[in-house]
Tab-separated table of C-alpha atoms in Angstrom:
chain	number	residue	atom	x	y	z
A	1	MET	CA	0.000	0.000	0.000
A	2	ASP	CA	1.330	3.431	-0.820
A	3	ILE	CA	0.879	6.696	1.021
A	4	LEU	CA	-2.000	7.799	-1.231
A	5	LYS	CA	-4.142	4.758	-0.230
A	6	ARG	CA	-6.249	5.175	-3.376
A	7	GLN	CA	-7.182	1.498	-3.425
A	8	HIS	CA	-9.173	1.966	-0.195
A	9	ALA	CA	-11.516	4.567	-1.646
A	10	PRO	CA	-15.026	3.328	-2.565
A	11	ILE	CA	-14.644	4.783	-6.050
A	12	VAL	CA	-15.086	2.825	-9.284
A	13	PRO	CA	-12.205	2.987	-11.811
A	14	GLU	CA	-14.289	4.988	-14.299
A	15	ALA	CA	-14.909	7.659	-11.649
A	16	TRP	CA	-11.213	7.738	-10.729
A	17	SER	CA	-10.454	8.446	-14.386
A	18	GLU	CA	-12.952	11.314	-14.392
A	19	ILE	CA	-11.559	12.748	-11.143
A	20	ASP	CA	-7.917	12.475	-12.234
A	21	GLY	CA	-8.666	13.816	-15.689
A	22	GLU	CA	-10.555	16.836	-14.376
A	23	ALA	CA	-7.836	17.638	-11.822
A	24	LYS	CA	-5.160	17.391	-14.491
A	25	ARG	CA	-7.075	19.683	-16.836
A	26	VAL	CA	-7.622	22.369	-14.196
A	27	LEU	CA	-4.054	22.134	-12.890
A	28	ALA	CA	-2.543	22.489	-16.363
A	29	LEU	CA	-4.663	25.587	-16.871
A	30	ASN	CA	-3.904	27.191	-13.507
A	31	LEU	CA	-0.250	26.341	-12.841
A	32	ALA	CA	1.601	29.384	-14.151
A	33	GLY	CA	5.029	28.960	-12.560
A	34	ARG	CA	5.584	25.532	-14.105
A	35	LYS	CA	5.181	27.084	-17.545
A	36	LEU	CA	8.131	29.394	-16.839
A	37	VAL	CA	10.680	27.837	-14.478
A	38	ASP	CA	12.934	24.772	-14.658
A	39	PHE	CA	11.418	21.569	-13.321
A	40	ASP	CA	13.570	19.210	-11.268
A	41	GLY	CA	11.916	15.886	-10.491
A	42	PRO	CA	9.663	14.231	-9.672
A	43	HIS	CA	11.887	12.535	-7.106
A	44	GLY	CA	9.152	10.779	-5.098
A	45	TRP	CA	8.025	10.933	-1.471
A	46	LYS	CA	11.464	10.062	-0.098
A	47	HIS	CA	13.047	13.211	-1.463
A	48	ALA	CA	13.020	15.518	1.558
A	49	ALA	CA	15.413	18.352	0.730
A	50	VAL	CA	17.598	19.959	-1.908
A	51	ASN	CA	21.330	20.032	-1.376
A	52	ILE	CA	22.333	23.671	-1.775
A	53	GLY	CA	26.012	22.867	-1.373
A	54	ARG	CA	26.610	25.235	1.526
A	55	LEU	CA	28.004	24.779	5.008
A	56	SER	CA	27.154	26.657	8.205
A	57	LEU	CA	30.196	26.753	10.458
A	58	HIS	CA	29.743	26.514	14.232
A	59	LYS	CA	31.697	28.931	16.405
A	60	LYS	CA	31.861	26.482	19.301
A	61	GLN	CA	34.210	23.532	19.080
A	62	PRO	CA	32.783	20.558	21.059
A	63	VAL	CA	36.220	18.979	20.877
A	64	ALA	CA	39.221	21.308	20.911
A	65	GLY	CA	40.837	21.627	17.527
A	66	VAL	CA	37.862	20.186	15.638
A	67	HIS	CA	35.978	22.596	13.396
A	68	VAL	CA	32.331	21.687	12.884
A	69	GLY	CA	29.899	22.753	10.188
A	70	THR	CA	26.338	21.737	9.424
A	71	ARG	CA	25.395	21.098	5.806
A	72	GLN	CA	22.659	23.463	4.608
A	73	VAL	CA	19.692	22.066	2.704
A	74	GLN	CA	16.422	23.480	1.515
A	75	PRO	CA	13.585	21.241	2.731
A	76	LEU	CA	10.605	20.392	0.560
A	77	LEU	CA	7.131	21.511	1.581
A	78	GLU	CA	4.377	18.942	1.658
A	79	VAL	CA	0.998	20.453	0.850
A	80	ARG	CA	-2.434	18.886	0.985
A	81	VAL	CA	-5.887	20.159	-0.023
A	82	PRO	CA	-8.790	17.982	1.156
A	83	PHE	CA	-12.070	17.768	-0.747
A	84	THR	CA	-15.230	15.703	-0.466
A	85	LEU	CA	-17.235	13.930	-3.176
A	86	ASP	CA	-20.645	12.300	-3.153
A	87	THR	CA	-20.218	8.502	-3.326
A	88	MET	CA	-23.511	7.904	-5.113
A	89	GLU	CA	-22.654	10.521	-7.705
A	90	MET	CA	-19.336	8.762	-8.336
A	91	ASP	CA	-21.135	5.428	-8.812
A	92	CYS	CA	-23.287	6.952	-11.548
A	93	VAL	CA	-20.389	7.001	-13.988
A	94	ALA	CA	-20.348	3.187	-13.902
A	95	ARG	CA	-23.993	3.318	-15.028
A	96	GLY	CA	-22.987	5.425	-18.003
A	97	ALA	CA	-23.650	8.881	-16.576
A	98	ALA	CA	-21.746	11.787	-18.113
A	99	GLY	CA	-20.982	15.190	-16.594
A	100	LEU	CA	-20.223	14.138	-13.013
A	101	GLU	CA	-20.423	16.807	-10.326
A	102	LEU	CA	-16.713	17.477	-9.816
A	103	GLY	CA	-16.842	21.030	-8.474
A	104	PRO	CA	-14.799	20.132	-5.365
A	105	VAL	CA	-12.051	18.676	-7.608
A	106	VAL	CA	-11.905	21.906	-9.596
A	107	GLU	CA	-11.796	24.033	-6.450
A	108	ALA	CA	-9.074	21.910	-4.813
A	109	SER	CA	-7.012	21.949	-8.017
A	110	GLU	CA	-7.236	25.730	-8.252
A	111	ARG	CA	-6.267	26.038	-4.589
A	112	ILE	CA	-3.160	23.835	-4.742
A	113	ALA	CA	-2.050	25.466	-8.007
A	114	ARG	CA	-2.366	28.809	-6.262
A	115	MET	CA	-0.192	27.579	-3.398
A	116	GLU	CA	2.577	26.440	-5.738
A	117	ASP	CA	2.435	29.688	-7.700
A	118	GLU	CA	2.392	31.832	-4.543
A	119	ALA	CA	5.623	30.164	-3.458
A	120	ILE	CA	7.220	30.579	-6.886
A	121	PHE	CA	6.298	34.205	-7.455
A	122	ASN	CA	5.911	35.679	-3.965
A	123	GLY	CA	7.819	33.228	-1.778
A	124	PHE	CA	6.818	31.436	1.421
A	125	LYS	CA	9.026	32.525	4.279
A	126	ASP	CA	7.912	29.833	6.721
A	127	GLY	CA	8.820	27.219	4.151
A	128	GLY	CA	12.225	28.752	3.432
A	129	ILE	CA	11.230	29.818	-0.074
A	130	THR	CA	12.163	33.128	-1.649
A	131	GLY	CA	9.891	34.058	-4.547
A	132	LEU	CA	11.242	35.261	-7.842
A	133	ILE	CA	9.620	38.704	-7.496
A	134	GLU	CA	11.232	39.453	-4.134
A	135	ALA	CA	14.548	38.018	-5.317
A	136	SER	CA	14.757	40.457	-8.212
A	137	PRO	CA	17.334	43.206	-7.653
A	138	HIS	CA	15.692	45.395	-10.304
A	139	LYS	CA	13.497	48.316	-9.326
A	140	PRO	CA	9.914	47.463	-10.348
A	141	LEU	CA	8.703	49.314	-13.432
A	142	PRO	CA	5.367	51.150	-13.100
A	143	ILE	CA	2.524	49.891	-15.273
A	144	PRO	CA	1.001	52.713	-17.325
A	145	GLY	CA	-2.682	53.523	-17.017
A	146	ALA	CA	-3.375	52.863	-20.695
A	147	ALA	CA	-3.084	49.247	-21.818
A	148	ILE	CA	-1.942	50.467	-25.216
A	149	LYS	CA	1.397	51.341	-23.593
A	150	TYR	CA	2.137	47.759	-22.475
A	151	PRO	CA	4.391	46.954	-25.464
A	152	GLN	CA	6.609	49.952	-24.675
A	153	LEU	CA	6.785	48.932	-21.002
A	154	ILE	CA	7.730	45.350	-21.845
A	155	VAL	CA	10.453	46.514	-24.243
A	156	GLU	CA	11.805	48.684	-21.414
A	157	ALA	CA	11.727	45.717	-18.992
A	158	ARG	CA	13.424	43.485	-21.546
A	159	GLU	CA	16.205	46.049	-21.887
A	160	VAL	CA	16.733	46.074	-18.107
A	161	LEU	CA	17.264	42.302	-18.189
A	162	ARG	CA	19.459	42.461	-21.277
A	163	GLU	CA	21.644	45.190	-19.755
A	164	SER	CA	22.101	42.964	-16.679
A	165	GLY	CA	23.521	40.246	-18.903
A	166	ILE	CA	20.338	38.167	-18.895
A	167	ASP	CA	19.557	36.842	-22.336
A	168	GLY	CA	16.288	35.357	-23.574
A	169	PRO	CA	14.022	33.849	-24.477
A	170	TYR	CA	11.852	36.157	-22.380
A	171	ALA	CA	8.406	35.210	-21.084
A	172	LEU	CA	5.664	37.318	-19.544
A	173	ALA	CA	3.581	36.331	-16.522
A	174	LEU	CA	0.493	38.508	-16.215
A	175	GLY	CA	-1.660	38.844	-13.103
A	176	THR	CA	-5.417	38.693	-13.648
A	177	ARG	CA	-5.871	42.448	-14.014
A	178	CYS	CA	-2.982	42.839	-16.462
A	179	TYR	CA	-4.077	39.755	-18.385
A	180	LYS	CA	-7.539	41.197	-18.909
A	181	GLU	CA	-6.146	44.584	-19.910
A	182	VAL	CA	-3.750	43.063	-22.413
A	183	ALA	CA	-6.369	40.660	-23.795
A	184	GLN	CA	-8.872	43.436	-24.408
A	185	ALA	CA	-6.585	46.194	-25.720
A	186	THR	CA	-6.108	46.964	-29.398
A	187	GLU	CA	-4.083	49.517	-31.320
A	188	ASP	CA	-5.659	50.525	-34.629
A	189	GLY	CA	-7.683	47.322	-34.421
A	190	TYR	CA	-4.600	45.125	-33.911
A	191	PRO	CA	-4.609	43.161	-30.627
A	192	ILE	CA	-1.939	44.301	-28.165
A	193	ARG	CA	-1.526	40.699	-26.992
A	194	LYS	CA	-0.527	39.564	-30.478
A	195	ARG	CA	1.915	42.423	-30.811
A	196	ILE	CA	3.582	41.453	-27.522
A	197	GLU	CA	3.700	37.760	-28.381
A	198	GLN	CA	4.862	38.147	-31.963
A	199	GLN	CA	7.190	41.139	-31.772
A	200	ILE	CA	8.447	41.628	-28.218
A	201	ILE	CA	8.778	38.385	-26.297
A	202	ASP	CA	9.966	35.045	-27.603
A	203	GLY	CA	8.752	32.913	-24.700
A	204	PRO	CA	5.184	32.239	-23.565
A	205	LEU	CA	2.671	34.772	-22.280
A	206	VAL	CA	1.091	33.220	-19.202
A	207	TRP	CA	-1.915	34.044	-17.016
A	208	ALA	CA	-0.571	34.028	-13.442
A	209	PRO	CA	-3.238	34.897	-10.852
A	210	SER	CA	-0.668	34.913	-8.031
A	211	VAL	CA	1.181	37.834	-9.581
A	212	GLN	CA	0.221	41.368	-8.619
A	213	GLY	CA	0.923	43.221	-11.857
A	214	ALA	CA	3.260	41.325	-14.159
A	215	VAL	CA	6.707	39.764	-14.338
A	216	LEU	CA	9.032	39.615	-17.304
A	217	LEU	CA	11.563	36.842	-16.924
A	218	SER	CA	14.097	34.878	-18.870
A	219	VAL	CA	13.197	31.255	-19.591
A	220	ARG	CA	16.694	30.397	-20.869
A	221	GLY	CA	17.025	27.942	-17.959
A	222	GLY	CA	19.287	27.762	-14.930
A	223	ASP	CA	17.785	30.776	-13.131
A	224	PHE	CA	14.692	29.416	-11.347
A	225	VAL	CA	14.154	25.807	-10.256
A	226	LEU	CA	11.023	24.099	-8.996
A	227	THR	CA	12.087	20.864	-7.275
A	228	VAL	CA	9.284	18.344	-6.893
A	229	GLY	CA	9.335	15.256	-4.682
A	230	GLN	CA	5.918	13.680	-5.160
A	231	ASP	CA	4.254	15.381	-8.089
A	232	LEU	CA	0.624	16.459	-7.823
A	233	SER	CA	-1.434	13.433	-6.823
A	234	ILE	CA	-4.851	12.575	-5.476
A	235	GLY	CA	-5.035	10.427	-2.353
A	236	TYR	CA	-7.753	8.951	-0.161
A	237	ALA	CA	-8.452	10.082	3.418
A	238	SER	CA	-11.730	8.539	4.637
A	239	HIS	CA	-15.349	7.766	3.755
A	240	ASP	CA	-18.760	7.121	5.245
A	241	ARG	CA	-21.980	5.887	3.616
A	242	GLU	CA	-22.519	9.055	1.602
A	243	LYS	CA	-19.248	10.906	1.224
A	244	VAL	CA	-15.667	10.145	0.390
A	245	GLU	CA	-12.891	12.496	1.411
A	246	LEU	CA	-9.930	12.732	-0.946
A	247	TYR	CA	-7.050	15.177	-1.108
A	248	LEU	CA	-4.724	16.735	-3.626
A	249	THR	CA	-1.115	16.703	-2.543
A	250	GLU	CA	2.445	17.322	-3.647
A	251	SER	CA	5.869	17.993	-2.145
A	252	PHE	CA	8.070	20.722	-3.566
A	253	THR	CA	10.378	23.630	-3.020
A	254	PHE	CA	11.524	26.500	-5.198
A	255	ARG	CA	14.898	28.177	-5.581
A	256	VAL	CA	16.059	31.329	-7.288
A	257	LEU	CA	19.581	30.882	-8.630
A	258	GLU	CA	19.799	34.178	-10.525
A	259	GLY	CA	17.426	36.823	-9.182
A	260	ALA	CA	18.361	39.297	-11.908
A	261	ALA	CA	16.613	37.105	-14.486
A	262	ALA	CA	13.199	38.588	-13.577
A	263	ILE	CA	11.752	42.073	-13.252
A	264	HIS	CA	8.469	43.044	-11.637
A	265	LEU	CA	6.012	45.371	-13.363
A	266	LYS	CA	3.469	46.782	-10.974
A	267	HIS	CA	0.544	49.153	-10.833
A	268	SER	CA	1.045	52.297	-8.819
A	269	ALA	CA	-0.806	52.464	-5.499
A	270	LYS	CA	-3.223	55.019	-6.976
A	271	SER	CA	-4.303	53.043	-10.040
B	1	MET	CA	17.498	22.194	-39.581
B	2	ALA	CA	18.666	19.714	-36.935
B	3	SER	CA	16.405	16.975	-38.251
B	4	ASP	CA	14.932	16.139	-41.645
B	5	THR	CA	12.532	13.573	-40.240
B	6	TYR	CA	9.714	15.877	-39.193
B	7	HIS	CA	6.402	14.732	-40.656
B	8	GLU	CA	4.375	17.847	-39.950
B	9	ALA	CA	4.944	21.561	-40.487
B	10	LEU	CA	7.300	22.871	-37.775
B	11	GLU	CA	5.025	25.773	-36.872
B	12	LEU	CA	2.274	23.292	-35.944
B	13	LEU	CA	4.481	21.476	-33.432
B	14	SER	CA	4.825	22.365	-29.762
B	15	GLU	CA	8.238	22.820	-28.149
B	16	ASP	CA	7.604	19.638	-26.125
B	17	THR	CA	6.966	17.654	-29.296
B	18	LYS	CA	10.087	19.043	-30.957
B	19	ASN	CA	12.217	18.110	-27.948
B	20	MET	CA	10.656	14.645	-27.808
B	21	HIS	CA	11.435	14.284	-31.533
B	22	ARG	CA	15.070	15.173	-30.810
B	23	GLY	CA	15.155	12.555	-28.062
B	24	LEU	CA	13.507	9.824	-30.142
B	25	VAL	CA	15.673	10.450	-33.211
B	26	SER	CA	18.782	10.412	-31.018
B	27	LEU	CA	17.708	7.086	-29.508
B	28	ILE	CA	17.129	5.623	-32.974
B	29	GLU	CA	20.595	6.769	-34.080
B	30	GLU	CA	22.271	5.314	-30.998
B	31	LEU	CA	20.538	1.945	-31.444
B	32	GLU	CA	21.529	1.899	-35.118
B	33	ALA	CA	25.151	2.606	-34.158
B	34	ILE	CA	25.119	-0.272	-31.634
B	35	ASP	CA	23.943	-2.624	-34.383
B	36	TRP	CA	26.605	-1.373	-36.815
B	37	TYR	CA	29.489	-1.645	-34.343
B	38	GLN	CA	28.354	-5.120	-33.324
B	39	GLN	CA	28.346	-6.312	-36.932
B	40	ARG	CA	31.722	-4.688	-37.720
B	41	ALA	CA	33.287	-6.236	-34.640
B	42	ASP	CA	32.004	-9.664	-35.704
B	43	ALA	CA	33.390	-9.269	-39.206
B	44	CYS	CA	36.704	-7.634	-38.238
B	45	SER	CA	39.826	-9.787	-38.694
B	46	ASP	CA	42.134	-7.516	-36.627
B	47	GLU	CA	41.836	-8.244	-32.913
B	48	ALA	CA	42.931	-4.740	-31.763
B	49	LEU	CA	40.404	-3.029	-34.033
B	50	LYS	CA	37.734	-5.480	-32.901
B	51	GLN	CA	38.296	-4.436	-29.282
B	52	VAL	CA	37.998	-0.753	-30.229
B	53	LEU	CA	34.749	-1.428	-32.094
B	54	LEU	CA	33.285	-3.327	-29.131
B	55	HIS	CA	34.335	-0.505	-26.809
B	56	ASN	CA	32.553	1.952	-29.131
B	57	ARG	CA	29.461	-0.253	-29.210
B	58	ASN	CA	29.336	-0.223	-25.408
B	59	GLU	CA	29.659	3.569	-25.363
B	60	GLU	CA	26.674	3.792	-27.727
B	61	ILE	CA	24.667	1.611	-25.341
B	62	GLU	CA	25.346	4.135	-22.576
B	63	HIS	CA	24.225	6.978	-24.857
B	64	ALA	CA	21.057	5.101	-25.839
B	65	ILE	CA	20.093	4.403	-22.224
B	66	MET	CA	20.735	8.005	-21.133
B	67	THR	CA	18.462	9.174	-23.950
B	68	LEU	CA	15.836	6.592	-23.039
B	69	GLU	CA	15.876	7.835	-19.443
B	70	TRP	CA	15.274	11.400	-20.655
B	71	ILE	CA	12.338	10.154	-22.724
B	72	ARG	CA	10.954	8.257	-19.719
B	73	ARG	CA	11.065	11.389	-17.586
B	74	HIS	CA	9.146	13.348	-20.173
B	75	ASP	CA	6.490	10.840	-21.277
B	76	GLN	CA	4.274	9.186	-18.705
B	77	HIS	CA	3.368	6.312	-21.043
B	78	PHE	CA	7.008	5.429	-21.642
B	79	ASP	CA	7.441	5.655	-17.877
B	80	ALA	CA	4.529	3.295	-17.202
B	81	GLN	CA	5.638	0.737	-19.811
B	82	LEU	CA	9.254	0.777	-18.664
B	83	ARG	CA	8.157	0.273	-15.080
B	84	THR	CA	6.126	-2.729	-16.212
B	85	TYR	CA	8.676	-4.469	-18.409
B	86	LEU	CA	12.200	-3.482	-17.326
B	87	PHE	CA	13.774	-5.805	-14.783
B	88	ALA	CA	10.614	-7.915	-14.761
B	89	GLU	CA	11.107	-11.507	-13.702
B	90	GLY	CA	9.531	-14.478	-15.473
B	91	ALA	CA	8.030	-14.400	-18.958
B	92	ILE	CA	8.178	-10.926	-20.511
B	93	THR	CA	4.822	-11.452	-22.188
B	94	GLU	CA	3.230	-11.989	-18.781
B	95	ALA	CA	4.732	-8.923	-17.075
B	96	GLU	CA	1.782	-6.689	-17.854
B	97	GLU	CA	-0.657	-9.249	-16.489
B	98	ARG	CA	1.322	-9.560	-13.267
B	99	VAL	CA	1.421	-5.805	-12.765
B	100	THR	CA	-2.282	-5.474	-13.510
B	101	ALA	CA	-3.142	-8.278	-11.145
B	102	SER	CA	-1.140	-6.747	-8.320
B	103	ALA	CA	-2.782	-3.364	-8.669
B	104	THR	CA	-6.294	-2.755	-7.525
B	105	ASP	CA	-8.821	-1.235	-9.867
B	106	ALA	CA	-8.617	2.093	-8.101
B	107	ALA	CA	-4.864	2.451	-8.296
B	108	ALA	CA	-4.929	1.566	-11.972
B	109	SER	CA	-6.653	4.794	-12.919
B	110	ALA	CA	-5.611	5.731	-16.460
B	111	ALA	CA	-4.760	9.327	-15.621
B	112	THR	CA	-2.062	8.521	-13.086
B	113	ASP	CA	1.517	7.399	-13.612
B	114	GLY	CA	3.399	4.628	-11.865
B	115	ASN	CA	3.772	6.686	-8.667
B	116	GLY	CA	0.068	7.478	-8.415
B	117	SER	CA	0.694	11.080	-9.442
B	118	LEU	CA	-1.232	12.840	-12.166
B	119	GLY	CA	1.919	12.980	-14.258
B	120	LEU	CA	1.929	16.730	-14.794
B	121	GLY	CA	5.687	17.259	-14.601
B	122	SER	CA	7.138	20.234	-16.392
B	123	LEU	CA	4.812	22.545	-18.290
B	124	LYS	CA	7.664	24.827	-19.363
B	125	GLY	CA	7.095	26.564	-22.653
B	126	ARG	CA	3.310	26.244	-22.590
B	127	GLY	CA	1.371	29.488	-22.836
């Protein structure tokens, strides 16, 4: 038996396929960081920490003449989002029912994707994670009020990275507000989004709800690493006659190796 | 162009597919080289050259397996099949049956990989 205990859930195989498939679809849509940073793994449940190759030296010598240091590692977080499904509803798929009620799967998938992205973009101090926005040494560039000016702003941001010795390809992560503004804006009838994608950046343009404003970053590789132990999985917790409690889980950490490879674009406090 | 074996227009292919193509073509080339070195070594009448050719063949095996491992990490179906058949004991043709029999219906959900995860992995490059 493995840690997920899926075989103990009173769920027919057809329903498991529906649950897994729906979670995968929503996760692929919502996970923004994974579309931009290097992926290291999956290494499985036993992978507990990343070796960062550093040593912390102790001032005190327990034995005279013996210098002691502790190896520094970055531990992985283990996250879990529980959700509950109706057992009878899950049985219906075996009778040929289509369109199962999987709202809790969607909600849990959005929630865990948000957690991973929060750590990647904004960091998670308690988990020892520095986000790529806070790790950037560049002064954030102010987002102009008019969406039509986005291309000019992104060119300016790209130049900041280039002048710091960071080459492309460059990708753009847009928070929800920026994403909407860019998606809706046109210049002489030509969509601003297309102009950005076809003429300014050479990496993907990604919707990233965890980002306040936007981030331009290099996706050349070697700058940002998401290390995953157990990749996103659905496990079983408990059940009664009517409900079954499952959970979405993963273990991961995130490291910034070159903070200068990203620059934050943010709205002014007034706008 | 790095490869002349694309079968569809390049602009229609994702970056993931192009990288997988590079991996698969490299694997094919390494396996072909193993076959060639093996045959040359068999036919060679000079013992010293034969040893060099066998050494080269063994190097190609290392290259092939490294490439295969990359493919496994990037394709959940390769991963699942390799987990079923590599290092299996008993008849190879019965390995799948043994694995299926040992897994319960629930754990055998089609959307998960061999570790029970959803097999998302890297999404880098996707917009």
